[in-house]
Amino acid sequence: MGAPLISKDEVLNRLTRVFRENGYGATLSQLSQNTGLQRASLYHYFPGGKEEMATAVVERSNAVLEREIIAPLHGTGSPSERLRAMMRSVDRYFAGGTESCLLGSLTHTPGTRRFESHIKAGFTAWIDAIASVLTEAGLTRRTARVRAQNAVFAIEGALLVCHGIGDTKPFRRMLRELPEQMTAVELSAA
């Protein structure tokens, strides 16, 4: 048997695009066509079939989420600077709002319960990292957690809506405005 024509990393890149667009509803024909590999070659890389492909893609996505989006939150600088750095990373990762979120795509297609723990781990790590920065910025733990959740909701929702309306400008505007909204001082009830 000859050497594979493309690396496993490149196969994962191509599979990620298909799962981002189709969720777990992606067919083997779509996966084969979009990777440029025959089904037998796909099974060479992933003997467990589509489930193994999706698992590998989700695990890799969580590693990229950690490295590209969460890591800036653990970096240096003020909380506001780190939140803005995260937003720049989010902008790059989602190509200015033109790319779908893999984790989001997999949450709403049939057959994804088997990936539930991976999806939950990715979103939870992201929310926890944001909440930690917001606590450091002076917010109470509860408020920080709610705002961190709301931030991830805003990002994920903006991606969905921007795809629906065919306009990424609202996504980019939201990314610019969100750090200030997250760190705004709580107003006490008078």
GROMACS .gro file of C-alpha atoms in nm:
model
  190
    1MET     CA    1   0.000   0.000   0.000
    2GLY     CA    2   0.140   0.342  -0.097
    3ALA     CA    3   0.172   0.642   0.129
    4PRO     CA    4  -0.146   0.847   0.175
    5LEU     CA    5  -0.176   1.140  -0.062
    6ILE     CA    6  -0.278   1.380   0.211
    7SER     CA    7  -0.189   1.399   0.578
    8LYS     CA    8  -0.435   1.301   0.848
    9ASP     CA    9  -0.425   1.664   0.963
   10GLU     CA   10  -0.542   1.778   0.620
   11VAL     CA   11  -0.812   1.510   0.619
   12LEU     CA   12  -0.930   1.648   0.956
   13ASN     CA   13  -0.933   2.002   0.812
   14ARG     CA   14  -1.155   1.888   0.527
   15LEU     CA   15  -1.381   1.681   0.752
   16THR     CA   16  -1.419   1.979   0.985
   17ARG     CA   17  -1.554   2.190   0.698
   18VAL     CA   18  -1.813   1.923   0.614
   19PHE     CA   19  -1.925   1.875   0.975
   20ARG     CA   20  -1.937   2.254   1.029
   21GLU     CA   21  -2.178   2.287   0.739
   22ASN     CA   22  -2.385   1.969   0.782
   23GLY     CA   23  -2.347   1.865   1.144
   24TYR     CA   24  -2.357   1.492   1.207
   25GLY     CA   25  -2.608   1.470   0.924
   26ALA     CA   26  -2.316   1.475   0.681
   27THR     CA   27  -2.329   1.166   0.463
   28LEU     CA   28  -2.035   0.940   0.384
   29SER     CA   29  -2.071   1.054   0.023
   30GLN     CA   30  -2.030   1.418   0.129
   31LEU     CA   31  -1.737   1.332   0.354
   32SER     CA   32  -1.570   1.136   0.075
   33GLN     CA   33  -1.633   1.401  -0.190
   34ASN     CA   34  -1.513   1.690   0.027
   35THR     CA   35  -1.198   1.514   0.142
   36GLY     CA   36  -1.117   1.391  -0.208
   37LEU     CA   37  -1.084   1.039  -0.069
   38GLN     CA   38  -1.270   0.723  -0.157
   39ARG     CA   39  -1.469   0.568   0.127
   40ALA     CA   40  -1.207   0.292   0.165
   41SER     CA   41  -0.938   0.558   0.216
   42LEU     CA   42  -1.151   0.735   0.475
   43TYR     CA   43  -1.187   0.404   0.659
   44HIS     CA   44  -0.809   0.366   0.639
   45TYR     CA   45  -0.776   0.688   0.840
   46PHE     CA   46  -1.086   0.620   1.055
   47PRO     CA   47  -1.169   0.248   1.085
   48GLY     CA   48  -1.462   0.338   1.315
   49GLY     CA   49  -1.634   0.521   1.030
   50LYS     CA   50  -1.828   0.845   1.055
   51GLU     CA   51  -1.851   0.831   1.435
   52GLU     CA   52  -1.472   0.811   1.467
   53MET     CA   53  -1.433   1.092   1.213
   54ALA     CA   54  -1.670   1.319   1.405
   55THR     CA   55  -1.508   1.232   1.738
   56ALA     CA   56  -1.162   1.316   1.601
   57VAL     CA   57  -1.291   1.643   1.457
   58VAL     CA   58  -1.461   1.744   1.785
   59GLU     CA   59  -1.156   1.656   1.996
   60ARG     CA   60  -0.935   1.856   1.762
   61SER     CA   61  -1.183   2.144   1.766
   62ASN     CA   62  -1.169   2.156   2.146
   63ALA     CA   63  -0.789   2.160   2.133
   64VAL     CA   64  -0.800   2.451   1.886
   65LEU     CA   65  -1.060   2.627   2.102
   66GLU     CA   66  -0.823   2.597   2.397
   67ARG     CA   67  -0.517   2.707   2.204
   68GLU     CA   68  -0.668   2.985   1.993
   69ILE     CA   69  -0.961   3.128   2.188
   70ILE     CA   70  -0.918   3.039   2.555
   71ALA     CA   71  -0.539   3.086   2.577
   72PRO     CA   72  -0.557   3.468   2.531
   73LEU     CA   73  -0.776   3.481   2.842
   74HIS     CA   74  -0.491   3.328   3.044
   75GLY     CA   75  -0.235   3.566   2.894
   76THR     CA   76  -0.098   3.892   3.021
   77GLY     CA   77  -0.261   4.231   3.032
   78SER     CA   78  -0.570   4.371   3.193
   79PRO     CA   79  -0.895   4.175   3.186
   80SER     CA   80  -1.027   4.408   2.914
   81GLU     CA   81  -0.715   4.356   2.703
   82ARG     CA   82  -0.743   3.978   2.737
   83LEU     CA   83  -1.112   3.983   2.646
   84ARG     CA   84  -1.035   4.191   2.337
   85ALA     CA   85  -0.754   3.949   2.247
   86MET     CA   86  -1.002   3.662   2.276
   87MET     CA   87  -1.246   3.846   2.049
   88ARG     CA   88  -0.973   3.894   1.786
   89SER     CA   89  -0.907   3.520   1.806
   90VAL     CA   90  -1.280   3.446   1.776
   91ASP     CA   91  -1.293   3.671   1.471
   92ARG     CA   92  -1.002   3.484   1.309
   93TYR     CA   93  -1.131   3.140   1.407
   94PHE     CA   94  -1.474   3.201   1.258
   95ALA     CA   95  -1.327   3.389   0.958
   96GLY     CA   96  -1.507   3.712   1.039
   97GLY     CA   97  -1.836   3.532   1.085
   98THR     CA   98  -1.828   3.335   0.760
   99GLU     CA   99  -1.750   2.998   0.924
  100SER     CA  100  -2.002   2.803   1.128
  101CYS     CA  101  -1.921   2.676   1.475
  102LEU     CA  102  -1.850   2.304   1.467
  103LEU     CA  103  -1.974   2.249   1.824
  104GLY     CA  104  -2.288   2.446   1.745
  105SER     CA  105  -2.346   2.252   1.423
  106LEU     CA  106  -2.318   1.923   1.606
  107THR     CA  107  -2.562   2.022   1.882
  108HIS     CA  108  -2.865   2.035   1.657
  109THR     CA  109  -2.833   1.732   1.431
  110PRO     CA  110  -2.958   1.381   1.505
  111GLY     CA  111  -2.709   1.129   1.640
  112THR     CA  112  -2.494   1.374   1.833
  113ARG     CA  113  -2.566   1.250   2.185
  114ARG     CA  114  -2.248   1.044   2.159
  115PHE     CA  115  -2.050   1.371   2.136
  116GLU     CA  116  -2.238   1.544   2.416
  117SER     CA  117  -1.950   1.523   2.665
  118HIS     CA  118  -1.702   1.669   2.413
  119ILE     CA  119  -1.938   1.950   2.317
  120LYS     CA  120  -2.015   2.028   2.682
  121ALA     CA  121  -1.644   2.024   2.769
  122GLY     CA  122  -1.562   2.276   2.495
  123PHE     CA  123  -1.835   2.522   2.583
  124THR     CA  124  -1.779   2.483   2.958
  125ALA     CA  125  -1.405   2.548   2.931
  126TRP     CA  126  -1.473   2.863   2.729
  127ILE     CA  127  -1.737   2.993   2.970
  128ASP     CA  128  -1.519   2.913   3.273
  129ALA     CA  129  -1.221   3.100   3.125
  130ILE     CA  130  -1.428   3.409   3.049
  131ALA     CA  131  -1.588   3.400   3.395
  132SER     CA  132  -1.245   3.381   3.557
  133VAL     CA  133  -1.133   3.697   3.375
  134LEU     CA  134  -1.456   3.877   3.465
  135THR     CA  135  -1.414   3.783   3.832
  136GLU     CA  136  -1.063   3.923   3.816
  137ALA     CA  137  -1.215   4.241   3.667
  138GLY     CA  138  -1.418   4.282   3.986
  139LEU     CA  139  -1.752   4.119   3.909
  140THR     CA  140  -1.910   3.880   4.156
  141ARG     CA  141  -1.871   3.512   4.069
  142ARG     CA  142  -2.239   3.480   3.989
  143THR     CA  143  -2.247   3.789   3.766
  144ALA     CA  144  -1.922   3.683   3.597
  145ARG     CA  145  -2.066   3.340   3.522
  146VAL     CA  146  -2.390   3.480   3.380
  147ARG     CA  147  -2.204   3.732   3.164
  148ALA     CA  148  -1.962   3.465   3.043
  149GLN     CA  149  -2.254   3.244   2.942
  150ASN     CA  150  -2.424   3.539   2.776
  151ALA     CA  151  -2.104   3.618   2.585
  152VAL     CA  152  -2.082   3.267   2.442
  153PHE     CA  153  -2.455   3.277   2.367
  154ALA     CA  154  -2.404   3.610   2.185
  155ILE     CA  155  -2.113   3.478   1.980
  156GLU     CA  156  -2.287   3.155   1.885
  157GLY     CA  157  -2.617   3.330   1.816
  158ALA     CA  158  -2.451   3.598   1.607
  159LEU     CA  159  -2.286   3.331   1.393
  160LEU     CA  160  -2.621   3.163   1.334
  161VAL     CA  161  -2.809   3.484   1.257
  162CYS     CA  162  -2.535   3.625   1.035
  163HIS     CA  163  -2.539   3.308   0.828
  164GLY     CA  164  -2.915   3.332   0.807
  165ILE     CA  165  -2.917   3.692   0.686
  166GLY     CA  166  -2.601   3.663   0.477
  167ASP     CA  167  -2.428   3.956   0.647
  168THR     CA  168  -2.126   3.928   0.878
  169LYS     CA  169  -2.114   4.294   0.982
  170PRO     CA  170  -2.335   4.236   1.290
  171PHE     CA  171  -2.100   3.956   1.404
  172ARG     CA  172  -1.797   4.182   1.389
  173ARG     CA  173  -1.984   4.468   1.561
  174MET     CA  174  -2.087   4.232   1.840
  175LEU     CA  175  -1.724   4.121   1.886
  176ARG     CA  176  -1.613   4.484   1.922
  177GLU     CA  177  -1.887   4.574   2.171
  178LEU     CA  178  -1.896   4.260   2.383
  179PRO     CA  179  -1.582   4.312   2.598
  180GLU     CA  180  -1.714   4.644   2.730
  181GLN     CA  181  -2.059   4.497   2.791
  182MET     CA  182  -1.911   4.206   2.985
  183THR     CA  183  -1.697   4.423   3.213
  184ALA     CA  184  -1.949   4.703   3.272
  185VAL     CA  185  -1.990   4.780   3.640
  186GLU     CA  186  -2.302   4.639   3.797
  187LEU     CA  187  -2.565   4.895   3.881
  188SER     CA  188  -2.720   4.839   4.220
  189ALA     CA  189  -3.093   4.866   4.258
  190ALA     CA  190  -3.182   5.195   4.424
   0.00000   0.00000   0.00000
